[in-house]
mmCIF file of C-alpha atoms in Angstrom:
data_model
loop_
_atom_site.group_PDB
_atom_site.id
_atom_site.type_symbol
_atom_site.label_atom_id
_atom_site.label_comp_id
_atom_site.label_asym_id
_atom_site.label_seq_id
_atom_site.Cartn_x
_atom_site.Cartn_y
_atom_site.Cartn_z
ATOM 1 C CA MET O 1 -62.379 -7.353 15.991
ATOM 2 C CA ILE O 2 -61.787 -5.312 12.836
ATOM 3 C CA LYS O 3 -58.265 -3.953 12.470
ATOM 4 C CA VAL O 4 -58.024 -0.172 12.511
ATOM 5 C CA GLU O 5 -56.304 0.017 9.138
ATOM 6 C CA PHE O 6 -59.069 -1.969 7.440
ATOM 7 C CA LEU O 7 -61.695 0.200 9.129
ATOM 8 C CA PHE O 8 -59.974 3.319 7.780
ATOM 9 C CA ILE O 9 -59.808 1.813 4.298
ATOM 10 C CA GLY O 10 -63.507 0.934 4.399
ATOM 11 C CA ILE O 11 -64.517 4.428 5.560
ATOM 12 C CA ALA O 12 -62.299 6.039 2.903
ATOM 13 C CA VAL O 13 -63.763 3.881 0.110
ATOM 14 C CA LEU O 14 -67.349 4.636 1.153
ATOM 15 C CA LEU O 15 -66.635 8.367 1.484
ATOM 16 C CA LEU O 16 -64.900 8.588 -1.896
ATOM 17 C CA ALA O 17 -67.666 6.543 -3.528
ATOM 18 C CA SER O 18 -70.263 8.911 -2.045
ATOM 19 C CA ILE O 19 -68.400 11.976 -3.335
ATOM 20 C CA LEU O 20 -68.278 10.475 -6.825
ATOM 21 C CA ALA O 21 -71.939 9.495 -6.487
ATOM 22 C CA SER O 22 -72.867 13.130 -5.744
ATOM 23 C CA LYS O 23 -71.184 14.163 -9.007
ATOM 24 C CA ALA O 24 -73.028 11.408 -10.892
ATOM 25 C CA ALA O 25 -76.318 12.472 -9.280
ATOM 26 C CA ASN O 26 -75.732 16.038 -10.434
ATOM 27 C CA LYS O 27 -75.217 14.900 -14.026
ATOM 28 C CA LEU O 28 -78.190 12.525 -13.969
ATOM 29 C CA GLY O 29 -80.493 15.055 -12.319
ATOM 30 C CA VAL O 30 -81.424 12.798 -9.397
ATOM 31 C CA PRO O 31 -81.132 13.526 -5.674
ATOM 32 C CA ALA O 32 -77.742 12.531 -4.290
ATOM 33 C CA LEU O 33 -79.475 10.937 -1.309
ATOM 34 C CA LEU O 34 -80.780 8.186 -3.578
ATOM 35 C CA LEU O 35 -77.267 7.102 -4.565
ATOM 36 C CA PHE O 36 -75.991 7.440 -0.979
ATOM 37 C CA LEU O 37 -78.744 5.115 0.220
ATOM 38 C CA LEU O 38 -78.004 2.628 -2.554
ATOM 39 C CA LEU O 39 -74.309 2.676 -1.638
ATOM 40 C CA GLY O 40 -75.229 1.900 1.952
ATOM 41 C CA MET O 41 -77.415 -1.001 0.835
ATOM 42 C CA ILE O 42 -74.635 -2.353 -1.401
ATOM 43 C CA ALA O 43 -72.168 -2.146 1.489
ATOM 44 C CA GLY O 44 -74.651 -3.771 3.896
ATOM 45 C CA SER O 45 -75.140 -7.328 5.089
ATOM 46 C CA GLU O 46 -77.051 -8.375 1.950
ATOM 47 C CA GLY O 47 -74.772 -6.471 -0.414
ATOM 48 C CA LEU O 48 -71.241 -6.791 -1.700
ATOM 49 C CA GLY O 49 -69.699 -5.215 1.389
ATOM 50 C CA GLY O 50 -71.252 -7.664 3.823
ATOM 51 C CA ILE O 51 -71.194 -5.122 6.675
ATOM 52 C CA GLN O 52 -73.417 -6.383 9.495
ATOM 53 C CA PHE O 53 -75.380 -3.491 10.959
ATOM 54 C CA GLU O 54 -78.682 -3.959 12.803
ATOM 55 C CA ASN O 55 -78.529 -1.359 15.559
ATOM 56 C CA PRO O 56 -81.350 1.224 15.421
ATOM 57 C CA LEU O 57 -79.980 2.959 18.531
ATOM 58 C CA ILE O 58 -76.699 3.842 16.814
ATOM 59 C CA ALA O 59 -78.600 4.771 13.630
ATOM 60 C CA LYS O 60 -80.845 7.128 15.617
ATOM 61 C CA LEU O 61 -77.895 8.716 17.430
ATOM 62 C CA ILE O 62 -76.110 9.300 14.126
ATOM 63 C CA GLY O 63 -79.338 10.601 12.609
ATOM 64 C CA ASP O 64 -80.027 13.014 15.485
ATOM 65 C CA PHE O 65 -76.465 14.357 15.408
ATOM 66 C CA ALA O 66 -76.497 14.716 11.623
ATOM 67 C CA LEU O 67 -79.947 16.344 11.530
ATOM 68 C CA THR O 68 -78.925 18.863 14.178
ATOM 69 C CA LEU O 69 -75.985 20.053 12.091
ATOM 70 C CA ILE O 70 -77.824 19.841 8.754
ATOM 71 C CA LEU O 71 -80.722 21.948 10.076
ATOM 72 C CA PHE O 72 -78.319 24.497 11.566
ATOM 73 C CA ALA O 73 -76.457 24.689 8.248
ATOM 74 C CA GLY O 74 -79.797 25.104 6.463
ATOM 75 C CA GLY O 75 -80.711 28.008 8.740
ATOM 76 C CA LEU O 76 -77.249 29.509 8.310
ATOM 77 C CA ASP O 77 -77.704 29.465 4.528
ATOM 78 C CA THR O 78 -81.222 30.963 4.614
ATOM 79 C CA ASN O 79 -81.327 34.544 3.341
ATOM 80 C CA TRP O 80 -83.782 36.425 5.555
ATOM 81 C CA LYS O 81 -84.405 39.177 2.978
ATOM 82 C CA SER O 82 -85.354 36.680 0.283
ATOM 83 C CA ILE O 83 -87.785 34.760 2.486
ATOM 84 C CA GLN O 84 -89.506 37.783 4.051
ATOM 85 C CA PRO O 85 -91.953 38.257 1.129
ATOM 86 C CA VAL O 86 -93.008 34.575 1.349
ATOM 87 C CA LEU O 87 -92.774 34.179 5.122
ATOM 88 C CA ILE O 88 -96.494 33.649 5.802
ATOM 89 C CA LYS O 89 -96.984 31.285 2.861
ATOM 90 C CA GLY O 90 -93.860 29.288 3.696
ATOM 91 C CA LEU O 91 -94.671 28.906 7.388
ATOM 92 C CA THR O 92 -98.263 27.957 6.547
ATOM 93 C CA LEU O 93 -96.992 25.185 4.275
ATOM 94 C CA SER O 94 -94.450 23.989 6.846
ATOM 95 C CA THR O 95 -96.964 23.831 9.719
ATOM 96 C CA LEU O 96 -100.565 23.508 8.529
ATOM 97 C CA GLY O 97 -99.376 21.754 5.362
ATOM 98 C CA VAL O 98 -97.460 19.146 7.370
ATOM 99 C CA ALA O 99 -100.497 18.582 9.623
ATOM 100 C CA ILE O 100 -102.874 18.139 6.661
ATOM 101 C CA THR O 101 -100.454 15.773 4.939
ATOM 102 C CA MET O 102 -100.151 13.750 8.143
ATOM 103 C CA LEU O 103 -103.937 13.504 8.611
ATOM 104 C CA LEU O 104 -104.664 12.544 4.998
ATOM 105 C CA LEU O 105 -101.779 10.111 4.607
ATOM 106 C CA GLY O 106 -102.225 8.622 8.074
ATOM 107 C CA SER O 107 -105.946 8.047 7.559
ATOM 108 C CA PHE O 108 -105.335 6.507 4.144
ATOM 109 C CA ALA O 109 -102.601 4.228 5.520
ATOM 110 C CA TRP O 110 -104.922 3.144 8.351
ATOM 111 C CA PHE O 111 -107.686 2.388 5.832
ATOM 112 C CA ILE O 112 -105.552 0.587 3.265
ATOM 113 C CA LEU O 113 -103.568 -1.453 5.797
ATOM 114 C CA GLY O 114 -106.670 -2.429 7.759
ATOM 115 C CA SER O 115 -109.171 -3.015 4.952
ATOM 116 C CA PHE O 116 -107.214 -5.229 2.579
ATOM 117 C CA SER O 117 -105.689 -8.387 3.987
ATOM 118 C CA SER O 118 -103.058 -8.531 1.271
ATOM 119 C CA PHE O 119 -101.727 -5.179 2.537
ATOM 120 C CA ASN O 120 -101.805 -5.922 6.271
ATOM 121 C CA ILE O 121 -98.407 -5.532 7.902
ATOM 122 C CA GLY O 122 -99.592 -7.201 11.084
ATOM 123 C CA SER O 123 -102.295 -9.618 12.131
ATOM 124 C CA GLN O 124 -104.722 -6.746 12.847
ATOM 125 C CA GLY O 125 -103.424 -4.100 10.447
ATOM 126 C CA ILE O 126 -102.733 -0.811 12.243
ATOM 127 C CA THR O 127 -104.721 1.565 14.437
ATOM 128 C CA TRP O 128 -105.618 5.101 13.345
ATOM 129 C CA THR O 129 -103.021 6.497 15.761
ATOM 130 C CA GLU O 130 -100.350 4.241 14.218
ATOM 131 C CA GLY O 131 -101.480 5.453 10.803
ATOM 132 C CA LEU O 132 -101.020 9.056 11.961
ATOM 133 C CA LEU O 133 -97.550 8.128 13.183
ATOM 134 C CA LEU O 134 -96.689 6.892 9.691
ATOM 135 C CA GLY O 135 -98.176 10.095 8.254
ATOM 136 C CA ALA O 136 -96.103 12.229 10.639
ATOM 137 C CA ILE O 137 -92.906 10.364 9.764
ATOM 138 C CA ILE O 138 -93.341 10.940 6.035
ATOM 139 C CA SER O 139 -94.862 14.441 6.214
ATOM 140 C CA SER O 140 -91.810 16.656 5.561
ATOM 141 C CA THR O 141 -90.049 17.463 2.293
ATOM 142 C CA ASP O 142 -86.301 17.463 1.679
ATOM 143 C CA ALA O 143 -84.678 20.798 0.798
ATOM 144 C CA ALA O 144 -81.307 19.340 -0.201
ATOM 145 C CA ALA O 145 -82.899 16.887 -2.617
ATOM 146 C CA VAL O 146 -85.125 19.523 -4.231
ATOM 147 C CA PHE O 147 -82.448 22.085 -4.892
ATOM 148 C CA SER O 148 -79.736 19.661 -5.927
ATOM 149 C CA VAL O 149 -82.061 18.575 -8.739
ATOM 150 C CA LEU O 150 -83.020 22.147 -9.683
ATOM 151 C CA ARG O 151 -79.396 23.320 -9.668
ATOM 152 C CA SER O 152 -78.242 20.376 -11.747
ATOM 153 C CA SER O 153 -80.910 21.248 -14.338
ATOM 154 C CA ASN O 154 -79.771 24.904 -14.518
ATOM 155 C CA LEU O 155 -83.295 26.102 -13.794
ATOM 156 C CA GLY O 156 -84.164 29.637 -12.802
ATOM 157 C CA LEU O 157 -87.634 29.588 -11.295
ATOM 158 C CA LYS O 158 -89.889 32.603 -11.760
ATOM 159 C CA GLY O 159 -90.909 34.971 -9.000
ATOM 160 C CA ASP O 160 -90.653 33.872 -5.394
ATOM 161 C CA LEU O 161 -90.939 30.149 -6.058
ATOM 162 C CA GLN O 162 -87.392 29.267 -5.048
ATOM 163 C CA PRO O 163 -87.334 31.138 -1.693
ATOM 164 C CA LEU O 164 -90.825 29.795 -0.913
ATOM 165 C CA LEU O 165 -89.737 26.196 -1.523
ATOM 166 C CA GLU O 166 -86.501 26.822 0.364
ATOM 167 C CA LEU O 167 -88.334 28.203 3.405
ATOM 168 C CA GLU O 168 -90.917 25.414 3.443
ATOM 169 C CA SER O 169 -88.378 22.631 3.057
ATOM 170 C CA GLY O 170 -86.040 24.073 5.644
ATOM 171 C CA SER O 171 -88.706 24.746 8.264
ATOM 172 C CA ASN O 172 -91.007 21.719 7.981
ATOM 173 C CA ASP O 173 -88.494 19.147 9.247
ATOM 174 C CA PRO O 174 -88.691 20.282 12.900
ATOM 175 C CA ILE O 175 -92.516 20.079 12.785
ATOM 176 C CA ALA O 176 -92.370 16.520 11.460
ATOM 177 C CA VAL O 177 -89.868 15.617 14.196
ATOM 178 C CA LEU O 178 -92.207 17.121 16.784
ATOM 179 C CA LEU O 179 -95.247 15.198 15.564
ATOM 180 C CA THR O 180 -93.365 11.912 15.280
ATOM 181 C CA THR O 181 -91.837 12.214 18.751
ATOM 182 C CA GLU O 182 -95.202 12.936 20.329
ATOM 183 C CA PHE O 183 -97.009 10.078 18.544
ATOM 184 C CA VAL O 184 -94.246 7.629 19.482
ATOM 185 C CA ARG O 185 -94.592 8.736 23.104
ATOM 186 C CA LEU O 186 -98.378 8.417 22.905
ATOM 187 C CA LEU O 187 -98.168 4.883 21.503
ATOM 188 C CA SER O 188 -95.330 3.623 23.681
ATOM 189 C CA THR O 189 -96.608 4.901 27.033
ATOM 190 C CA SER O 190 -100.372 4.728 26.417
ATOM 191 C CA GLU O 191 -100.585 8.019 28.283
ATOM 192 C CA GLY O 192 -101.922 11.368 27.164
ATOM 193 C CA SER O 193 -104.435 12.323 24.497
ATOM 194 C CA LEU O 194 -104.672 14.287 21.274
ATOM 195 C CA ILE O 195 -105.453 17.392 23.384
ATOM 196 C CA SER O 196 -102.273 16.985 25.423
ATOM 197 C CA LEU O 197 -100.467 16.313 22.153
ATOM 198 C CA GLY O 198 -101.688 19.650 20.785
ATOM 199 C CA LEU O 199 -100.655 21.540 23.935
ATOM 200 C CA SER O 200 -97.238 19.878 23.891
ATOM 201 C CA LEU O 201 -96.719 20.806 20.240
ATOM 202 C CA PHE O 202 -97.765 24.407 20.969
ATOM 203 C CA TRP O 203 -95.192 24.684 23.785
ATOM 204 C CA GLN O 204 -92.410 22.979 21.855
ATOM 205 C CA ILE O 205 -92.851 25.225 18.820
ATOM 206 C CA LEU O 206 -93.049 28.535 20.727
ATOM 207 C CA ALA O 207 -90.289 27.621 23.179
ATOM 208 C CA GLY O 208 -88.111 26.179 20.407
ATOM 209 C CA ILE O 209 -88.343 29.423 18.431
ATOM 210 C CA ALA O 210 -87.662 31.530 21.549
ATOM 211 C CA PHE O 211 -84.690 29.436 22.716
ATOM 212 C CA GLY O 212 -83.225 29.292 19.207
ATOM 213 C CA TYR O 213 -83.484 33.046 18.779
ATOM 214 C CA GLY O 214 -81.998 33.681 22.215
ATOM 215 C CA MET O 215 -79.106 31.241 21.745
ATOM 216 C CA GLY O 216 -78.374 32.718 18.326
ATOM 217 C CA LYS O 217 -78.181 36.220 19.774
ATOM 218 C CA LEU O 218 -75.949 35.011 22.605
ATOM 219 C CA VAL O 219 -73.458 33.369 20.261
ATOM 220 C CA LEU O 220 -73.268 36.562 18.170
ATOM 221 C CA LEU O 221 -72.632 38.575 21.318
ATOM 222 C CA GLY O 222 -69.759 36.297 22.286
ATOM 223 C CA MET O 223 -68.248 35.508 18.869
ATOM 224 C CA ASN O 224 -67.805 39.125 17.842
ATOM 225 C CA ARG O 225 -66.071 39.975 21.125
ATOM 226 C CA ILE O 226 -63.887 36.946 21.834
ATOM 227 C CA ASN O 227 -60.392 36.975 20.368
ATOM 228 C CA LEU O 228 -59.378 33.409 19.523
ATOM 229 C CA VAL O 229 -55.821 32.506 18.519
ATOM 230 C CA SER O 230 -56.841 31.100 15.116
ATOM 231 C CA PRO O 231 -59.701 31.797 12.653
ATOM 232 C CA GLY O 232 -60.224 28.027 12.404
ATOM 233 C CA LEU O 233 -61.438 27.929 16.004
ATOM 234 C CA TYR O 234 -64.498 30.115 15.337
ATOM 235 C CA PRO O 235 -66.454 27.480 13.354
ATOM 236 C CA LEU O 236 -65.610 24.931 16.067
ATOM 237 C CA ALA O 237 -66.876 27.270 18.768
ATOM 238 C CA ILE O 238 -70.163 27.682 16.903
ATOM 239 C CA LEU O 239 -70.322 23.896 16.420
ATOM 240 C CA ALA O 240 -70.095 23.459 20.190
ATOM 241 C CA TRP O 241 -72.742 26.155 20.669
ATOM 242 C CA THR O 242 -75.038 24.438 18.167
ATOM 243 C CA LEU O 243 -74.866 21.167 20.106
ATOM 244 C CA LEU O 244 -75.383 23.093 23.351
ATOM 245 C CA THR O 245 -78.451 24.800 21.866
ATOM 246 C CA PHE O 246 -79.991 21.485 20.895
ATOM 247 C CA GLY O 247 -79.187 19.851 24.231
ATOM 248 C CA VAL O 248 -80.368 22.676 26.499
ATOM 249 C CA THR O 249 -83.547 23.260 24.481
ATOM 250 C CA THR O 250 -84.436 19.568 24.536
ATOM 251 C CA VAL O 251 -83.760 19.253 28.274
ATOM 252 C CA LEU O 252 -86.125 22.182 28.874
ATOM 253 C CA GLY O 253 -88.896 20.348 27.021
ATOM 254 C CA ALA O 254 -88.826 22.345 23.769
ATOM 255 C CA ASN O 255 -87.882 21.222 20.275
ATOM 256 C CA GLY O 256 -84.116 21.248 19.794
ATOM 257 C CA PHE O 257 -84.263 20.757 16.018
ATOM 258 C CA LEU O 258 -86.409 23.863 15.565
ATOM 259 C CA ALA O 259 -84.145 25.803 17.929
ATOM 260 C CA VAL O 260 -80.939 25.076 15.998
ATOM 261 C CA TYR O 261 -82.639 26.006 12.703
ATOM 262 C CA ILE O 262 -83.759 29.365 14.129
ATOM 263 C CA ALA O 263 -80.315 29.929 15.679
ATOM 264 C CA GLY O 264 -78.753 29.287 12.261
ATOM 265 C CA ILE O 265 -80.989 31.932 10.650
ATOM 266 C CA VAL O 266 -80.116 34.479 13.363
ATOM 267 C CA ILE O 267 -76.366 33.855 13.064
ATOM 268 C CA GLY O 268 -76.236 33.570 9.271
ATOM 269 C CA ASN O 269 -78.072 36.866 8.672
ATOM 270 C CA HIS O 270 -75.974 39.004 11.011
ATOM 271 C CA PRO O 271 -74.390 41.760 8.847
ATOM 272 C CA ARG O 272 -71.059 41.805 10.708
ATOM 273 C CA LEU O 273 -70.470 38.154 11.514
ATOM 274 C CA ILE O 274 -66.775 37.580 12.146
ATOM 275 C CA HIS O 275 -64.959 35.193 9.764
ATOM 276 C CA SER O 276 -68.244 34.556 7.937
ATOM 277 C CA ASN O 277 -66.617 33.115 4.801
ATOM 278 C CA SER O 278 -64.738 30.391 6.670
ATOM 279 C CA LEU O 279 -67.838 29.695 8.770
ATOM 280 C CA PHE O 280 -70.094 29.155 5.737
ATOM 281 C CA SER O 281 -67.452 27.047 3.993
ATOM 282 C CA PHE O 282 -66.965 24.897 7.095
ATOM 283 C CA TYR O 283 -70.685 24.222 7.512
ATOM 284 C CA ASP O 284 -71.179 23.509 3.824
ATOM 285 C CA SER O 285 -68.556 20.742 4.041
ATOM 286 C CA LEU O 286 -69.894 19.546 7.384
ATOM 287 C CA SER O 287 -73.450 19.391 6.034
ATOM 288 C CA TRP O 288 -72.319 17.192 3.143
ATOM 289 C CA LEU O 289 -70.366 14.932 5.498
ATOM 290 C CA MET O 290 -73.410 14.570 7.759
ATOM 291 C CA GLN O 291 -75.701 13.771 4.815
ATOM 292 C CA ILE O 292 -73.314 11.132 3.480
ATOM 293 C CA THR O 293 -72.803 9.578 6.933
ATOM 294 C CA MET O 294 -76.508 9.537 7.688
ATOM 295 C CA PHE O 295 -77.621 8.081 4.352
ATOM 296 C CA LEU O 296 -74.902 5.428 4.332
ATOM 297 C CA THR O 297 -75.865 4.421 7.882
ATOM 298 C CA LEU O 298 -79.559 4.216 7.008
ATOM 299 C CA GLY O 299 -78.740 2.251 3.867
ATOM 300 C CA LEU O 300 -76.762 -0.223 5.972
ATOM 301 C CA LEU O 301 -79.756 -0.617 8.290
ATOM 302 C CA VAL O 302 -82.022 -1.797 5.454
ATOM 303 C CA PHE O 303 -82.352 -5.399 4.294
ATOM 304 C CA PRO O 304 -83.255 -5.229 0.576
ATOM 305 C CA SER O 305 -84.933 -8.657 0.685
ATOM 306 C CA GLN O 306 -87.482 -7.277 3.171
ATOM 307 C CA LEU O 307 -88.515 -4.451 0.843
ATOM 308 C CA LEU O 308 -90.199 -6.824 -1.599
ATOM 309 C CA SER O 309 -92.875 -7.878 0.890
ATOM 310 C CA ILE O 310 -94.042 -4.294 1.449
ATOM 311 C CA ALA O 311 -93.473 -2.973 -2.104
ATOM 312 C CA GLY O 312 -97.174 -3.102 -3.022
ATOM 313 C CA VAL O 313 -98.491 -1.124 -0.061
ATOM 314 C CA ALA O 314 -95.550 1.293 -0.149
ATOM 315 C CA ILE O 315 -96.195 2.138 -3.809
ATOM 316 C CA VAL O 316 -99.924 2.681 -3.147
ATOM 317 C CA ILE O 317 -99.217 4.979 -0.173
ATOM 318 C CA SER O 318 -96.485 6.803 -2.101
ATOM 319 C CA LEU O 319 -98.805 7.492 -5.050
ATOM 320 C CA PHE O 320 -101.508 8.738 -2.663
ATOM 321 C CA LEU O 321 -98.942 11.057 -1.084
ATOM 322 C CA MET O 322 -97.790 12.456 -4.434
ATOM 323 C CA PHE O 323 -101.160 12.815 -6.156
ATOM 324 C CA VAL O 324 -103.611 13.449 -3.296
ATOM 325 C CA ALA O 325 -102.186 14.314 0.145
ATOM 326 C CA ARG O 326 -99.464 16.738 -0.955
ATOM 327 C CA PRO O 327 -101.570 18.605 -3.580
ATOM 328 C CA VAL O 328 -104.565 18.919 -1.223
ATOM 329 C CA SER O 329 -102.374 20.343 1.565
ATOM 330 C CA VAL O 330 -100.721 22.830 -0.819
ATOM 331 C CA PHE O 331 -103.985 24.050 -2.374
ATOM 332 C CA ILE O 332 -105.598 24.474 1.063
ATOM 333 C CA CYS O 333 -102.615 26.349 2.500
ATOM 334 C CA LEU O 334 -102.321 28.668 -0.514
ATOM 335 C CA ALA O 335 -106.069 29.055 -1.144
ATOM 336 C CA PHE O 336 -106.117 32.777 -0.262
ATOM 337 C CA SER O 337 -102.702 33.708 -1.649
ATOM 338 C CA GLN O 338 -101.737 35.273 -4.964
ATOM 339 C CA VAL O 339 -99.916 32.116 -6.068
ATOM 340 C CA SER O 340 -101.042 31.043 -9.542
ATOM 341 C CA PHE O 341 -102.599 27.663 -10.332
ATOM 342 C CA SER O 342 -99.510 26.463 -12.215
ATOM 343 C CA GLU O 343 -97.268 27.503 -9.321
ATOM 344 C CA LYS O 344 -99.486 25.586 -6.881
ATOM 345 C CA LEU O 345 -99.215 22.536 -9.126
ATOM 346 C CA PHE O 346 -95.434 22.777 -9.169
ATOM 347 C CA ILE O 347 -95.202 23.305 -5.396
ATOM 348 C CA SER O 348 -97.436 20.235 -5.036
ATOM 349 C CA TRP O 349 -95.039 18.200 -7.135
ATOM 350 C CA VAL O 350 -91.989 19.483 -5.247
ATOM 351 C CA GLY O 351 -92.660 17.082 -2.406
ATOM 352 C CA LEU O 352 -89.469 15.063 -2.414
ATOM 353 C CA ARG O 353 -89.014 12.954 0.694
ATOM 354 C CA GLY O 354 -85.491 12.409 1.981
ATOM 355 C CA SER O 355 -83.363 11.961 5.067
ATOM 356 C CA VAL O 356 -85.744 13.106 7.794
ATOM 357 C CA PRO O 357 -88.488 10.482 7.213
ATOM 358 C CA ILE O 358 -85.945 7.646 7.291
ATOM 359 C CA VAL O 359 -84.357 8.956 10.483
ATOM 360 C CA LEU O 360 -87.797 9.409 12.057
ATOM 361 C CA ALA O 361 -88.687 5.846 11.068
ATOM 362 C CA THR O 362 -86.019 4.653 13.519
ATOM 363 C CA PHE O 363 -87.924 6.217 16.445
ATOM 364 C CA PRO O 364 -90.588 3.439 16.606
ATOM 365 C CA LEU O 365 -87.779 0.864 16.349
ATOM 366 C CA MET O 366 -86.112 2.416 19.394
ATOM 367 C CA VAL O 367 -89.125 1.957 21.670
ATOM 368 C CA GLY O 368 -90.063 -1.454 20.253
ATOM 369 C CA LEU O 369 -93.451 -0.560 18.778
ATOM 370 C CA SER O 370 -95.364 -3.394 17.106
ATOM 371 C CA GLU O 371 -94.423 -3.883 13.445
ATOM 372 C CA ALA O 372 -91.916 -1.000 13.667
ATOM 373 C CA ASP O 373 -89.506 -2.799 11.328
ATOM 374 C CA LYS O 374 -92.143 -3.022 8.603
ATOM 375 C CA LEU O 375 -93.087 0.630 9.074
ATOM 376 C CA PHE O 376 -89.394 1.476 8.626
ATOM 377 C CA ASN O 377 -89.253 -0.500 5.377
ATOM 378 C CA ILE O 378 -92.443 1.184 4.094
ATOM 379 C CA VAL O 379 -90.983 4.630 4.794
ATOM 380 C CA PHE O 380 -87.685 3.682 3.161
ATOM 381 C CA PHE O 381 -89.489 2.455 0.041
ATOM 382 C CA ILE O 382 -91.617 5.623 -0.132
ATOM 383 C CA VAL O 383 -88.469 7.775 -0.014
ATOM 384 C CA LEU O 384 -86.904 5.750 -2.836
ATOM 385 C CA THR O 385 -90.093 6.050 -4.911
ATOM 386 C CA SER O 386 -90.321 9.803 -4.325
ATOM 387 C CA ALA O 387 -86.664 10.348 -5.223
ATOM 388 C CA LEU O 388 -87.022 8.394 -8.452
ATOM 389 C CA ILE O 389 -90.390 9.674 -9.710
ATOM 390 C CA GLN O 390 -90.382 13.271 -8.493
ATOM 391 C CA GLY O 391 -86.623 13.736 -8.534
ATOM 392 C CA LEU O 392 -86.310 12.809 -12.205
ATOM 393 C CA SER O 393 -89.330 14.875 -13.282
ATOM 394 C CA LEU O 394 -88.947 18.173 -11.399
ATOM 395 C CA ALA O 395 -87.144 20.007 -14.194
ATOM 396 C CA PRO O 396 -89.465 18.818 -17.012
ATOM 397 C CA VAL O 397 -92.536 19.694 -14.915
ATOM 398 C CA ALA O 398 -91.198 23.214 -14.231
ATOM 399 C CA ARG O 399 -90.623 23.778 -17.945
ATOM 400 C CA ARG O 400 -93.984 22.273 -18.875
ATOM 401 C CA LEU O 401 -95.784 24.652 -16.484
ATOM 402 C CA GLY O 402 -93.870 27.642 -17.857
ATOM 403 C CA LEU O 403 -92.195 28.469 -14.566
ATOM 404 C CA VAL O 404 -88.620 28.727 -15.847
ATOM 405 C CA GLU O 405 -87.373 32.289 -16.116
ATOM 406 C CA SER O 406 -84.907 31.650 -18.919
ATOM 407 C CA PRO O 407 -84.015 28.608 -21.045
ATOM 408 C CA SER O 408 -81.360 26.378 -19.464
ATOM 409 C CA ILE O 409 -77.973 26.584 -21.096
#
């Protein structure tokens, strides 16, 4: 049994190291998530810390809790006026774009893992449905990673590029969660079909939006009328309401992650939100704490020695994602828009993968799907590859394509 004082010291060291890592990431121009994950791996059972952690259930619970608050904070920080002009394009990318990415990447993974024995992760490779599961897990981009890199590079993107990328990145996570959850259910229960999957997705999306909007309006109705004894209680009340929104929506069969994101948009864009400054400050700090906690936990869950055996296939799939699946989905989704060719190229390259795919990769582990541990390692490696290659090159690519409004200072 670990003594409480040593547990506190360990948590403090990891938290302080993560805070310093975020500053280093800002200077280096790389996503902070990359350094958080590396810190978790260093602190893990095969690292210097020697912390033994092999519990996907706890990792999933932490991931679900963290994602709920991160998505709410993302919605809270979304400026409705700035995203209105790009609403159709952004939602097309975050829905149809995610589906196309899943189909292309899943089919490629099924082909590559089943056709070449050196790439097989199991005795029979994987089925097409399992390939689609992998595609669904890795289908969403990471808003925090994208904009931390752009901000650290002092870039000012031309036109509506930034709000478009912000809307897509913030709204595609719930769709990826939806797809992953449904494919895990399909594979673990052997019940249902792709038609029932489509109907379920349709209900979860519509109901999730409706519940999120309704819960957001309800909290505004209550928060601006209740008279609490301290301003510090208002962010806590909204925190409780956020968790209630996720729980009630999920119990009713809709998507809780989408609901909390929509609720965040409704609350954050209210013109007369009480104690708005303290609320935004609270959720900014909470979002960082959740990101650090989640990435450290996921880093602890990984065994670095196991990554070597899947490095080859993970690199191949990652390159296909970056140079084929993501660009094809972007060009199809924006085919009839006024977005220029260079802007489409940049949007294609802004496909950083981050926290959500790694959290979603714990779902197959939870239900004991065949080769789930290797799928988790493949996803983890793809996220690392994306953070390194795309994260380090976003700013140079933007300048090369002439999409920077003014020279960085």
